Amino acid sequence: HRGTRNTPDKVKLVAEKIAEIKNISINEVISMTTINAKKLFGLLSILFFMIMPLISYSQSQDDIYYDDEEENYVNPYQKVLGFGFTLGTNTVVESYNPVRYAKSASMPVLFSYGGLVQYGMLDFLTLSASYVYSKDTRNVELHKVEPTTYQQFELTSHWIANPHGRVNFYGMIGASMLVNNYGKSIGQGQETFTRSAINGGIGFFINIPINSMGMFVVAGEWKLNYQLGIVESQWDPSNPYLNPNNYEPTEISTFFSIPKLNIIWYPTFLFD
């Protein structure tokens, strides 16, 4: 394939070569690399929570000020209730048992979008309810199947390391509901699975106060959704054009990696 564009489906060729060199099965390669990926994501989260206190300590204090009359601390970037939208990319990683034809579990990067509501419970803690939608149409023409869609309903807490700064760094943890609709052959609809999940990640807020309008917040974040448990399907999402009567049911485990850009408006004048 030298000289051609690289795509995620070619990952299986790398896995096959590793299996050949190590003299192990392709299933063992996929299992071990999946475990390594999950360990890496967990390590990144631990490192974030270790370095955030240092960032907070070294943050400039220029944005802290006090009410001269009451001598009370005032947060110039207080968040009460905000409304916004989210744009991002969604990398779906699905593992199948048994694995069909050594298919890679990593799907193409999908465009995702949605909306959110955010509430500032404390200076250092905000809560958000969000919805994210992604659609995979790559097999519609190629294999004559219905599109596959992914939906995430998320409740997430954001723990802010430096709540008084113009730029806030935060870590996330929360719960999600995943609704995955796998496309069957044209005219046969979709097979829907609903599963609970946990979500987590890291991000930052850029606070932009605007007189008479409130405060606008631009947020960049990287969020992971891990499905709890597995689903069992007669339809193999890695080969949706095959007749399901020809093989055993497939067990599917899923997680989503979603870098996102959020634009949020806090109409602070409503709560003065």
PDB file of C-alpha atoms in Angstrom:
ATOM      1  CA  HIS A   1       0.000   0.000   0.000  1.00  0.00           C
ATOM      2  CA  ARG A   2       3.000   2.334  -0.179  1.00  0.00           C
ATOM      3  CA  GLY A   3       2.091   5.552  -1.958  1.00  0.00           C
ATOM      4  CA  THR A   4      -1.602   5.305  -1.042  1.00  0.00           C
ATOM      5  CA  ARG A   5      -3.477   7.117   1.702  1.00  0.00           C
ATOM      6  CA  ASN A   6      -3.312   5.417   5.089  1.00  0.00           C
ATOM      7  CA  THR A   7      -6.644   4.678   6.785  1.00  0.00           C
ATOM      8  CA  PRO A   8      -7.585   3.003  10.115  1.00  0.00           C
ATOM      9  CA  ASP A   9      -8.673  -0.220   8.421  1.00  0.00           C
ATOM     10  CA  LYS A  10      -5.002  -0.914   7.552  1.00  0.00           C
ATOM     11  CA  VAL A  11      -4.201  -1.291  11.255  1.00  0.00           C
ATOM     12  CA  LYS A  12      -5.166  -4.944  10.857  1.00  0.00           C
ATOM     13  CA  LEU A  13      -2.132  -5.415   8.558  1.00  0.00           C
ATOM     14  CA  VAL A  14       0.163  -4.216  11.340  1.00  0.00           C
ATOM     15  CA  ALA A  15      -1.560  -6.567  13.798  1.00  0.00           C
ATOM     16  CA  GLU A  16      -1.154  -9.468  11.383  1.00  0.00           C
ATOM     17  CA  LYS A  17       2.576  -8.766  10.998  1.00  0.00           C
ATOM     18  CA  ILE A  18       3.033  -8.541  14.792  1.00  0.00           C
ATOM     19  CA  ALA A  19       1.227 -11.878  15.181  1.00  0.00           C
ATOM     20  CA  GLU A  20       3.518 -13.418  12.547  1.00  0.00           C
ATOM     21  CA  ILE A  21       6.717 -12.077  14.148  1.00  0.00           C
ATOM     22  CA  LYS A  22       5.690 -13.021  17.700  1.00  0.00           C
ATOM     23  CA  ASN A  23       4.177 -16.328  16.609  1.00  0.00           C
ATOM     24  CA  ILE A  24       0.901 -15.622  18.404  1.00  0.00           C
ATOM     25  CA  SER A  25      -2.716 -15.338  17.246  1.00  0.00           C
ATOM     26  CA  ILE A  26      -4.219 -12.132  15.890  1.00  0.00           C
ATOM     27  CA  ASN A  27      -6.745 -12.207  18.757  1.00  0.00           C
ATOM     28  CA  GLU A  28      -3.902 -12.069  21.296  1.00  0.00           C
ATOM     29  CA  VAL A  29      -2.385  -9.041  19.540  1.00  0.00           C
ATOM     30  CA  ILE A  30      -5.717  -7.191  19.551  1.00  0.00           C
ATOM     31  CA  SER A  31      -6.359  -8.067  23.199  1.00  0.00           C
ATOM     32  CA  MET A  32      -2.916  -6.919  24.372  1.00  0.00           C
ATOM     33  CA  THR A  33      -2.920  -3.661  22.404  1.00  0.00           C
ATOM     34  CA  THR A  34      -6.408  -2.822  23.693  1.00  0.00           C
ATOM     35  CA  ILE A  35      -5.255  -3.368  27.284  1.00  0.00           C
ATOM     36  CA  ASN A  36      -2.193  -1.170  26.637  1.00  0.00           C
ATOM     37  CA  ALA A  37      -4.374   1.636  25.250  1.00  0.00           C
ATOM     38  CA  LYS A  38      -6.656   1.580  28.302  1.00  0.00           C
ATOM     39  CA  LYS A  39      -3.620   1.666  30.634  1.00  0.00           C
ATOM     40  CA  LEU A  40      -2.228   4.665  28.727  1.00  0.00           C
ATOM     41  CA  PHE A  41      -5.490   6.624  28.991  1.00  0.00           C
ATOM     42  CA  GLY A  42      -5.628   5.857  32.707  1.00  0.00           C
ATOM     43  CA  LEU A  43      -2.029   7.045  33.185  1.00  0.00           C
ATOM     44  CA  LEU A  44      -2.761  10.322  31.386  1.00  0.00           C
ATOM     45  CA  SER A  45      -5.664  10.974  33.768  1.00  0.00           C
ATOM     46  CA  ILE A  46      -3.477  10.296  36.820  1.00  0.00           C
ATOM     47  CA  LEU A  47      -0.745  12.619  35.511  1.00  0.00           C
ATOM     48  CA  PHE A  48      -3.307  15.364  34.910  1.00  0.00           C
ATOM     49  CA  PHE A  49      -4.546  15.311  38.498  1.00  0.00           C
ATOM     50  CA  MET A  50      -0.931  15.308  39.727  1.00  0.00           C
ATOM     51  CA  ILE A  51       0.196  18.360  37.749  1.00  0.00           C
ATOM     52  CA  MET A  52      -2.972  20.470  38.045  1.00  0.00           C
ATOM     53  CA  PRO A  53      -2.213  21.573  41.658  1.00  0.00           C
ATOM     54  CA  LEU A  54       1.201  22.799  40.459  1.00  0.00           C
ATOM     55  CA  ILE A  55      -0.406  24.747  37.625  1.00  0.00           C
ATOM     56  CA  SER A  56      -2.916  26.218  40.047  1.00  0.00           C
ATOM     57  CA  TYR A  57      -0.158  27.256  42.483  1.00  0.00           C
ATOM     58  CA  SER A  58       1.868  28.992  39.779  1.00  0.00           C
ATOM     59  CA  GLN A  59      -1.171  30.682  38.168  1.00  0.00           C
ATOM     60  CA  SER A  60      -0.984  34.471  38.149  1.00  0.00           C
ATOM     61  CA  GLN A  61      -3.171  36.050  40.844  1.00  0.00           C
ATOM     62  CA  ASP A  62      -3.954  39.150  38.779  1.00  0.00           C
ATOM     63  CA  ASP A  63      -7.554  38.104  38.267  1.00  0.00           C
ATOM     64  CA  ILE A  64      -8.313  37.843  41.999  1.00  0.00           C
ATOM     65  CA  TYR A  65      -9.941  40.867  43.514  1.00  0.00           C
ATOM     66  CA  TYR A  66     -11.956  41.745  46.589  1.00  0.00           C
ATOM     67  CA  ASP A  67     -15.019  43.821  47.295  1.00  0.00           C
ATOM     68  CA  ASP A  68     -13.601  46.872  49.090  1.00  0.00           C
ATOM     69  CA  GLU A  69     -16.706  47.433  51.174  1.00  0.00           C
ATOM     70  CA  GLU A  70     -17.349  43.897  52.380  1.00  0.00           C
ATOM     71  CA  GLU A  71     -13.766  42.632  52.006  1.00  0.00           C
ATOM     72  CA  ASN A  72     -15.125  39.411  50.572  1.00  0.00           C
ATOM     73  CA  TYR A  73     -13.561  37.417  47.787  1.00  0.00           C
ATOM     74  CA  VAL A  74     -15.295  37.891  44.433  1.00  0.00           C
ATOM     75  CA  ASN A  75     -14.769  35.499  41.542  1.00  0.00           C
ATOM     76  CA  PRO A  76     -14.841  37.559  38.323  1.00  0.00           C
ATOM     77  CA  TYR A  77     -15.576  34.401  36.291  1.00  0.00           C
ATOM     78  CA  GLN A  78     -18.341  32.877  38.355  1.00  0.00           C
ATOM     79  CA  LYS A  79     -20.434  30.375  36.384  1.00  0.00           C
ATOM     80  CA  VAL A  80     -24.114  29.988  37.230  1.00  0.00           C
ATOM     81  CA  LEU A  81     -26.175  28.536  34.364  1.00  0.00           C
ATOM     82  CA  GLY A  82     -24.895  28.209  30.812  1.00  0.00           C
ATOM     83  CA  PHE A  83     -26.205  26.933  27.491  1.00  0.00           C
ATOM     84  CA  GLY A  84     -24.106  25.877  24.522  1.00  0.00           C
ATOM     85  CA  PHE A  85     -23.259  23.535  21.693  1.00  0.00           C
ATOM     86  CA  THR A  86     -20.438  21.114  21.064  1.00  0.00           C
ATOM     87  CA  LEU A  87     -18.484  20.097  17.961  1.00  0.00           C
ATOM     88  CA  GLY A  88     -15.833  17.418  17.733  1.00  0.00           C
ATOM     89  CA  THR A  89     -14.575  14.165  16.308  1.00  0.00           C
ATOM     90  CA  ASN A  90     -15.557  10.745  17.560  1.00  0.00           C
ATOM     91  CA  THR A  91     -13.221   7.767  17.283  1.00  0.00           C
ATOM     92  CA  VAL A  92     -15.205   4.606  17.994  1.00  0.00           C
ATOM     93  CA  VAL A  93     -13.160   1.645  19.232  1.00  0.00           C
ATOM     94  CA  GLU A  94     -15.096  -1.621  19.199  1.00  0.00           C
ATOM     95  CA  SER A  95     -13.788  -5.068  20.108  1.00  0.00           C
ATOM     96  CA  TYR A  96     -15.525  -8.189  18.818  1.00  0.00           C
ATOM     97  CA  ASN A  97     -15.490 -11.705  20.246  1.00  0.00           C
ATOM     98  CA  PRO A  98     -14.937 -13.707  18.164  1.00  0.00           C
ATOM     99  CA  VAL A  99     -13.005 -11.371  15.853  1.00  0.00           C
ATOM    100  CA  ARG A 100     -14.191 -11.626  12.235  1.00  0.00           C
ATOM    101  CA  TYR A 101     -11.509 -11.862   9.561  1.00  0.00           C
ATOM    102  CA  ALA A 102      -8.964 -10.078  11.789  1.00  0.00           C
ATOM    103  CA  LYS A 103     -10.910  -6.842  11.434  1.00  0.00           C
ATOM    104  CA  SER A 104      -9.460  -3.800  13.153  1.00  0.00           C
ATOM    105  CA  ALA A 105     -11.589  -2.593  16.066  1.00  0.00           C
ATOM    106  CA  SER A 106     -10.792   1.070  15.366  1.00  0.00           C
ATOM    107  CA  MET A 107     -13.425   2.839  13.273  1.00  0.00           C
ATOM    108  CA  PRO A 108     -12.837   5.910  11.062  1.00  0.00           C
ATOM    109  CA  VAL A 109     -12.978   9.283  12.800  1.00  0.00           C
ATOM    110  CA  LEU A 110     -16.579  10.532  12.717  1.00  0.00           C
ATOM    111  CA  PHE A 111     -17.831  14.123  12.931  1.00  0.00           C
ATOM    112  CA  SER A 112     -19.883  14.668  16.099  1.00  0.00           C
ATOM    113  CA  TYR A 113     -22.113  17.471  17.337  1.00  0.00           C
ATOM    114  CA  GLY A 114     -24.627  18.179  20.068  1.00  0.00           C
ATOM    115  CA  GLY A 115     -25.721  20.514  22.846  1.00  0.00           C
ATOM    116  CA  LEU A 116     -25.169  21.005  26.562  1.00  0.00           C
ATOM    117  CA  VAL A 117     -26.397  22.749  29.698  1.00  0.00           C
ATOM    118  CA  GLN A 118     -23.883  23.607  32.414  1.00  0.00           C
ATOM    119  CA  TYR A 119     -24.408  24.649  36.026  1.00  0.00           C
ATOM    120  CA  GLY A 120     -21.810  26.169  38.340  1.00  0.00           C
ATOM    121  CA  MET A 121     -22.419  24.411  41.640  1.00  0.00           C
ATOM    122  CA  LEU A 122     -19.273  25.803  43.308  1.00  0.00           C
ATOM    123  CA  ASP A 123     -16.360  27.959  42.163  1.00  0.00           C
ATOM    124  CA  PHE A 124     -14.279  24.838  41.566  1.00  0.00           C
ATOM    125  CA  LEU A 125     -17.092  22.513  40.425  1.00  0.00           C
ATOM    126  CA  THR A 126     -19.456  22.680  37.457  1.00  0.00           C
ATOM    127  CA  LEU A 127     -21.967  20.071  36.347  1.00  0.00           C
ATOM    128  CA  SER A 128     -23.041  19.527  32.745  1.00  0.00           C
ATOM    129  CA  ALA A 129     -25.691  17.558  30.890  1.00  0.00           C
ATOM    130  CA  SER A 130     -24.770  16.995  27.240  1.00  0.00           C
ATOM    131  CA  TYR A 131     -25.851  15.108  24.130  1.00  0.00           C
ATOM    132  CA  VAL A 132     -23.463  14.030  21.337  1.00  0.00           C
ATOM    133  CA  TYR A 133     -24.436  12.460  17.999  1.00  0.00           C
ATOM    134  CA  SER A 134     -22.247  10.736  15.375  1.00  0.00           C
ATOM    135  CA  LYS A 135     -23.142   8.933  12.151  1.00  0.00           C
ATOM    136  CA  ASP A 136     -21.145   6.343  10.175  1.00  0.00           C
ATOM    137  CA  THR A 137     -22.203   6.106   6.520  1.00  0.00           C
ATOM    138  CA  ARG A 138     -19.068   4.489   5.056  1.00  0.00           C
ATOM    139  CA  ASN A 139     -20.787   1.104   4.437  1.00  0.00           C
ATOM    140  CA  VAL A 140     -24.036   2.469   2.978  1.00  0.00           C
ATOM    141  CA  GLU A 141     -22.875   2.416  -0.652  1.00  0.00           C
ATOM    142  CA  LEU A 142     -20.068  -0.130  -0.338  1.00  0.00           C
ATOM    143  CA  HIS A 143     -22.027  -2.892   1.392  1.00  0.00           C
ATOM    144  CA  LYS A 144     -25.612  -1.662   0.947  1.00  0.00           C
ATOM    145  CA  VAL A 145     -26.410  -1.344   4.622  1.00  0.00           C
ATOM    146  CA  GLU A 146     -28.217   1.246   6.711  1.00  0.00           C
ATOM    147  CA  PRO A 147     -25.975   3.861   8.411  1.00  0.00           C
ATOM    148  CA  THR A 148     -24.754   3.234  11.945  1.00  0.00           C
ATOM    149  CA  THR A 149     -25.361   5.969  14.515  1.00  0.00           C
ATOM    150  CA  TYR A 150     -23.890   6.603  17.958  1.00  0.00           C
ATOM    151  CA  GLN A 151     -25.484   8.748  20.659  1.00  0.00           C
ATOM    152  CA  GLN A 152     -24.078   9.695  24.061  1.00  0.00           C
ATOM    153  CA  PHE A 153     -26.206  11.194  26.844  1.00  0.00           C
ATOM    154  CA  GLU A 154     -23.729  12.457  29.453  1.00  0.00           C
ATOM    155  CA  LEU A 155     -23.817  13.802  33.014  1.00  0.00           C
ATOM    156  CA  THR A 156     -20.357  15.095  33.884  1.00  0.00           C
ATOM    157  CA  SER A 157     -18.670  16.911  36.757  1.00  0.00           C
ATOM    158  CA  HIS A 158     -15.809  19.339  35.991  1.00  0.00           C
ATOM    159  CA  TRP A 159     -13.286  19.829  38.801  1.00  0.00           C
ATOM    160  CA  ILE A 160     -11.478  23.134  38.234  1.00  0.00           C
ATOM    161  CA  ALA A 161      -7.916  23.474  39.501  1.00  0.00           C
ATOM    162  CA  ASN A 162      -7.762  27.305  39.324  1.00  0.00           C
ATOM    163  CA  PRO A 163     -11.341  28.655  39.394  1.00  0.00           C
ATOM    164  CA  HIS A 164     -10.364  32.360  39.648  1.00  0.00           C
ATOM    165  CA  GLY A 165      -8.213  32.393  36.483  1.00  0.00           C
ATOM    166  CA  ARG A 166      -9.186  33.663  33.064  1.00  0.00           C
ATOM    167  CA  VAL A 167      -8.192  30.205  31.786  1.00  0.00           C
ATOM    168  CA  ASN A 168      -9.461  27.298  33.933  1.00  0.00           C
ATOM    169  CA  PHE A 169      -7.942  23.815  33.757  1.00  0.00           C
ATOM    170  CA  TYR A 170     -10.163  20.948  34.816  1.00  0.00           C
ATOM    171  CA  GLY A 171     -10.598  17.197  35.035  1.00  0.00           C
ATOM    172  CA  MET A 172     -13.874  15.398  34.291  1.00  0.00           C
ATOM    173  CA  ILE A 173     -15.680  12.360  35.592  1.00  0.00           C
ATOM    174  CA  GLY A 174     -19.279  11.291  35.191  1.00  0.00           C
ATOM    175  CA  ALA A 175     -21.811   8.812  33.854  1.00  0.00           C
ATOM    176  CA  SER A 176     -23.205   8.283  30.347  1.00  0.00           C
ATOM    177  CA  MET A 177     -25.919   6.416  28.504  1.00  0.00           C
ATOM    178  CA  LEU A 178     -24.775   5.043  25.126  1.00  0.00           C
ATOM    179  CA  VAL A 179     -27.308   4.350  22.381  1.00  0.00           C
ATOM    180  CA  ASN A 180     -25.626   2.509  19.487  1.00  0.00           C
ATOM    181  CA  ASN A 181     -27.705   1.796  16.370  1.00  0.00           C
ATOM    182  CA  TYR A 182     -25.967  -0.706  14.072  1.00  0.00           C
ATOM    183  CA  GLY A 183     -27.109  -0.600  10.448  1.00  0.00           C
ATOM    184  CA  LYS A 184     -28.440  -3.811   8.887  1.00  0.00           C
ATOM    185  CA  SER A 185     -28.975  -4.480   5.194  1.00  0.00           C
ATOM    186  CA  ILE A 186     -30.899  -1.804   3.303  1.00  0.00           C
ATOM    187  CA  GLY A 187     -34.567  -1.997   4.203  1.00  0.00           C
ATOM    188  CA  GLN A 188     -33.976  -3.958   7.442  1.00  0.00           C
ATOM    189  CA  GLY A 189     -33.399  -0.955   9.694  1.00  0.00           C
ATOM    190  CA  GLN A 190     -30.977  -0.860  12.617  1.00  0.00           C
ATOM    191  CA  GLU A 191     -30.252  -2.976  15.662  1.00  0.00           C
ATOM    192  CA  THR A 192     -30.227  -0.765  18.777  1.00  0.00           C
ATOM    193  CA  PHE A 193     -28.248  -1.329  21.968  1.00  0.00           C
ATOM    194  CA  THR A 194     -28.472   0.904  25.043  1.00  0.00           C
ATOM    195  CA  ARG A 195     -25.753   0.605  27.665  1.00  0.00           C
ATOM    196  CA  SER A 196     -24.522   2.638  30.629  1.00  0.00           C
ATOM    197  CA  ALA A 197     -20.968   3.971  30.649  1.00  0.00           C
ATOM    198  CA  ILE A 198     -18.531   6.061  32.647  1.00  0.00           C
ATOM    199  CA  ASN A 199     -16.869   9.137  31.181  1.00  0.00           C
ATOM    200  CA  GLY A 200     -13.746  11.072  32.049  1.00  0.00           C
ATOM    201  CA  GLY A 201     -11.129  13.345  30.586  1.00  0.00           C
ATOM    202  CA  ILE A 202      -9.347  16.688  30.777  1.00  0.00           C
ATOM    203  CA  GLY A 203      -9.982  20.171  29.399  1.00  0.00           C
ATOM    204  CA  PHE A 204      -9.815  23.935  29.816  1.00  0.00           C
ATOM    205  CA  PHE A 205     -12.207  26.917  29.882  1.00  0.00           C
ATOM    206  CA  ILE A 206     -11.376  30.321  28.382  1.00  0.00           C
ATOM    207  CA  ASN A 207     -13.626  32.863  30.130  1.00  0.00           C
ATOM    208  CA  ILE A 208     -14.706  35.906  28.086  1.00  0.00           C
ATOM    209  CA  PRO A 209     -16.902  38.382  30.026  1.00  0.00           C
ATOM    210  CA  ILE A 210     -18.920  40.759  27.835  1.00  0.00           C
ATOM    211  CA  ASN A 211     -20.704  43.735  29.418  1.00  0.00           C
ATOM    212  CA  SER A 212     -24.513  43.548  29.333  1.00  0.00           C
ATOM    213  CA  MET A 213     -24.424  40.096  27.692  1.00  0.00           C
ATOM    214  CA  GLY A 214     -22.955  37.923  30.396  1.00  0.00           C
ATOM    215  CA  MET A 215     -19.996  35.604  29.897  1.00  0.00           C
ATOM    216  CA  PHE A 216     -18.989  33.444  26.971  1.00  0.00           C
ATOM    217  CA  VAL A 217     -16.850  30.378  27.593  1.00  0.00           C
ATOM    218  CA  VAL A 218     -14.790  28.561  24.984  1.00  0.00           C
ATOM    219  CA  ALA A 219     -13.855  25.073  26.180  1.00  0.00           C
ATOM    220  CA  GLY A 220     -11.535  22.520  24.655  1.00  0.00           C
ATOM    221  CA  GLU A 221     -11.647  19.026  26.091  1.00  0.00           C
ATOM    222  CA  TRP A 222     -10.834  15.398  25.451  1.00  0.00           C
ATOM    223  CA  LYS A 223     -13.443  12.992  26.805  1.00  0.00           C
ATOM    224  CA  LEU A 224     -13.545   9.184  26.893  1.00  0.00           C
ATOM    225  CA  ASN A 225     -16.714   7.107  27.283  1.00  0.00           C
ATOM    226  CA  TYR A 226     -16.202   3.510  28.452  1.00  0.00           C
ATOM    227  CA  GLN A 227     -19.133   1.140  27.955  1.00  0.00           C
ATOM    228  CA  LEU A 228     -19.951  -0.945  31.031  1.00  0.00           C
ATOM    229  CA  GLY A 229     -20.404  -4.579  30.070  1.00  0.00           C
ATOM    230  CA  ILE A 230     -20.774  -6.080  26.603  1.00  0.00           C
ATOM    231  CA  VAL A 231     -23.612  -6.521  24.138  1.00  0.00           C
ATOM    232  CA  GLU A 232     -24.411  -9.627  22.105  1.00  0.00           C
ATOM    233  CA  SER A 233     -25.504  -9.214  18.506  1.00  0.00           C
ATOM    234  CA  GLN A 234     -26.524 -11.528  15.659  1.00  0.00           C
ATOM    235  CA  TRP A 235     -25.171  -8.816  13.363  1.00  0.00           C
ATOM    236  CA  ASP A 236     -21.429  -8.351  13.150  1.00  0.00           C
ATOM    237  CA  PRO A 237     -20.762  -4.566  12.940  1.00  0.00           C
ATOM    238  CA  SER A 238     -17.362  -5.274  11.377  1.00  0.00           C
ATOM    239  CA  ASN A 239     -19.105  -7.181   8.533  1.00  0.00           C
ATOM    240  CA  PRO A 240     -22.715  -5.896   8.507  1.00  0.00           C
ATOM    241  CA  TYR A 241     -23.381  -7.104   4.965  1.00  0.00           C
ATOM    242  CA  LEU A 242     -23.060 -10.784   5.928  1.00  0.00           C
ATOM    243  CA  ASN A 243     -26.072 -12.988   6.603  1.00  0.00           C
ATOM    244  CA  PRO A 244     -26.387 -13.247  10.437  1.00  0.00           C
ATOM    245  CA  ASN A 245     -27.540 -16.865  10.136  1.00  0.00           C
ATOM    246  CA  ASN A 246     -24.062 -17.885   8.992  1.00  0.00           C
ATOM    247  CA  TYR A 247     -22.200 -17.338  12.259  1.00  0.00           C
ATOM    248  CA  GLU A 248     -22.394 -17.349  16.043  1.00  0.00           C
ATOM    249  CA  PRO A 249     -23.557 -14.233  17.934  1.00  0.00           C
ATOM    250  CA  THR A 250     -20.890 -11.556  18.322  1.00  0.00           C
ATOM    251  CA  GLU A 251     -19.977  -9.945  21.656  1.00  0.00           C
ATOM    252  CA  ILE A 252     -19.203  -6.229  21.304  1.00  0.00           C
ATOM    253  CA  SER A 253     -17.385  -3.954  23.771  1.00  0.00           C
ATOM    254  CA  THR A 254     -17.040  -0.263  22.972  1.00  0.00           C
ATOM    255  CA  PHE A 255     -15.387   2.967  24.029  1.00  0.00           C
ATOM    256  CA  PHE A 256     -15.399   6.424  22.455  1.00  0.00           C
ATOM    257  CA  SER A 257     -12.574   8.979  22.253  1.00  0.00           C
ATOM    258  CA  ILE A 258     -13.990  12.466  21.601  1.00  0.00           C
ATOM    259  CA  PRO A 259     -11.917  15.683  21.396  1.00  0.00           C
ATOM    260  CA  LYS A 260     -14.477  18.505  21.528  1.00  0.00           C
ATOM    261  CA  LEU A 261     -14.867  22.260  21.214  1.00  0.00           C
ATOM    262  CA  ASN A 262     -17.667  23.715  23.367  1.00  0.00           C
ATOM    263  CA  ILE A 263     -19.109  27.227  23.102  1.00  0.00           C
ATOM    264  CA  ILE A 264     -21.159  28.154  26.188  1.00  0.00           C
ATOM    265  CA  TRP A 265     -23.086  31.306  27.046  1.00  0.00           C
ATOM    266  CA  TYR A 266     -23.665  32.217  30.690  1.00  0.00           C
ATOM    267  CA  PRO A 267     -26.277  35.030  30.828  1.00  0.00           C
ATOM    268  CA  THR A 268     -24.939  36.219  34.191  1.00  0.00           C
ATOM    269  CA  PHE A 269     -27.087  39.376  34.164  1.00  0.00           C
ATOM    270  CA  LEU A 270     -30.133  37.156  34.797  1.00  0.00           C
ATOM    271  CA  PHE A 271     -28.711  36.101  38.173  1.00  0.00           C
ATOM    272  CA  ASP A 272     -27.342  39.430  39.465  1.00  0.00           C
TER     273      ASP A 272
END
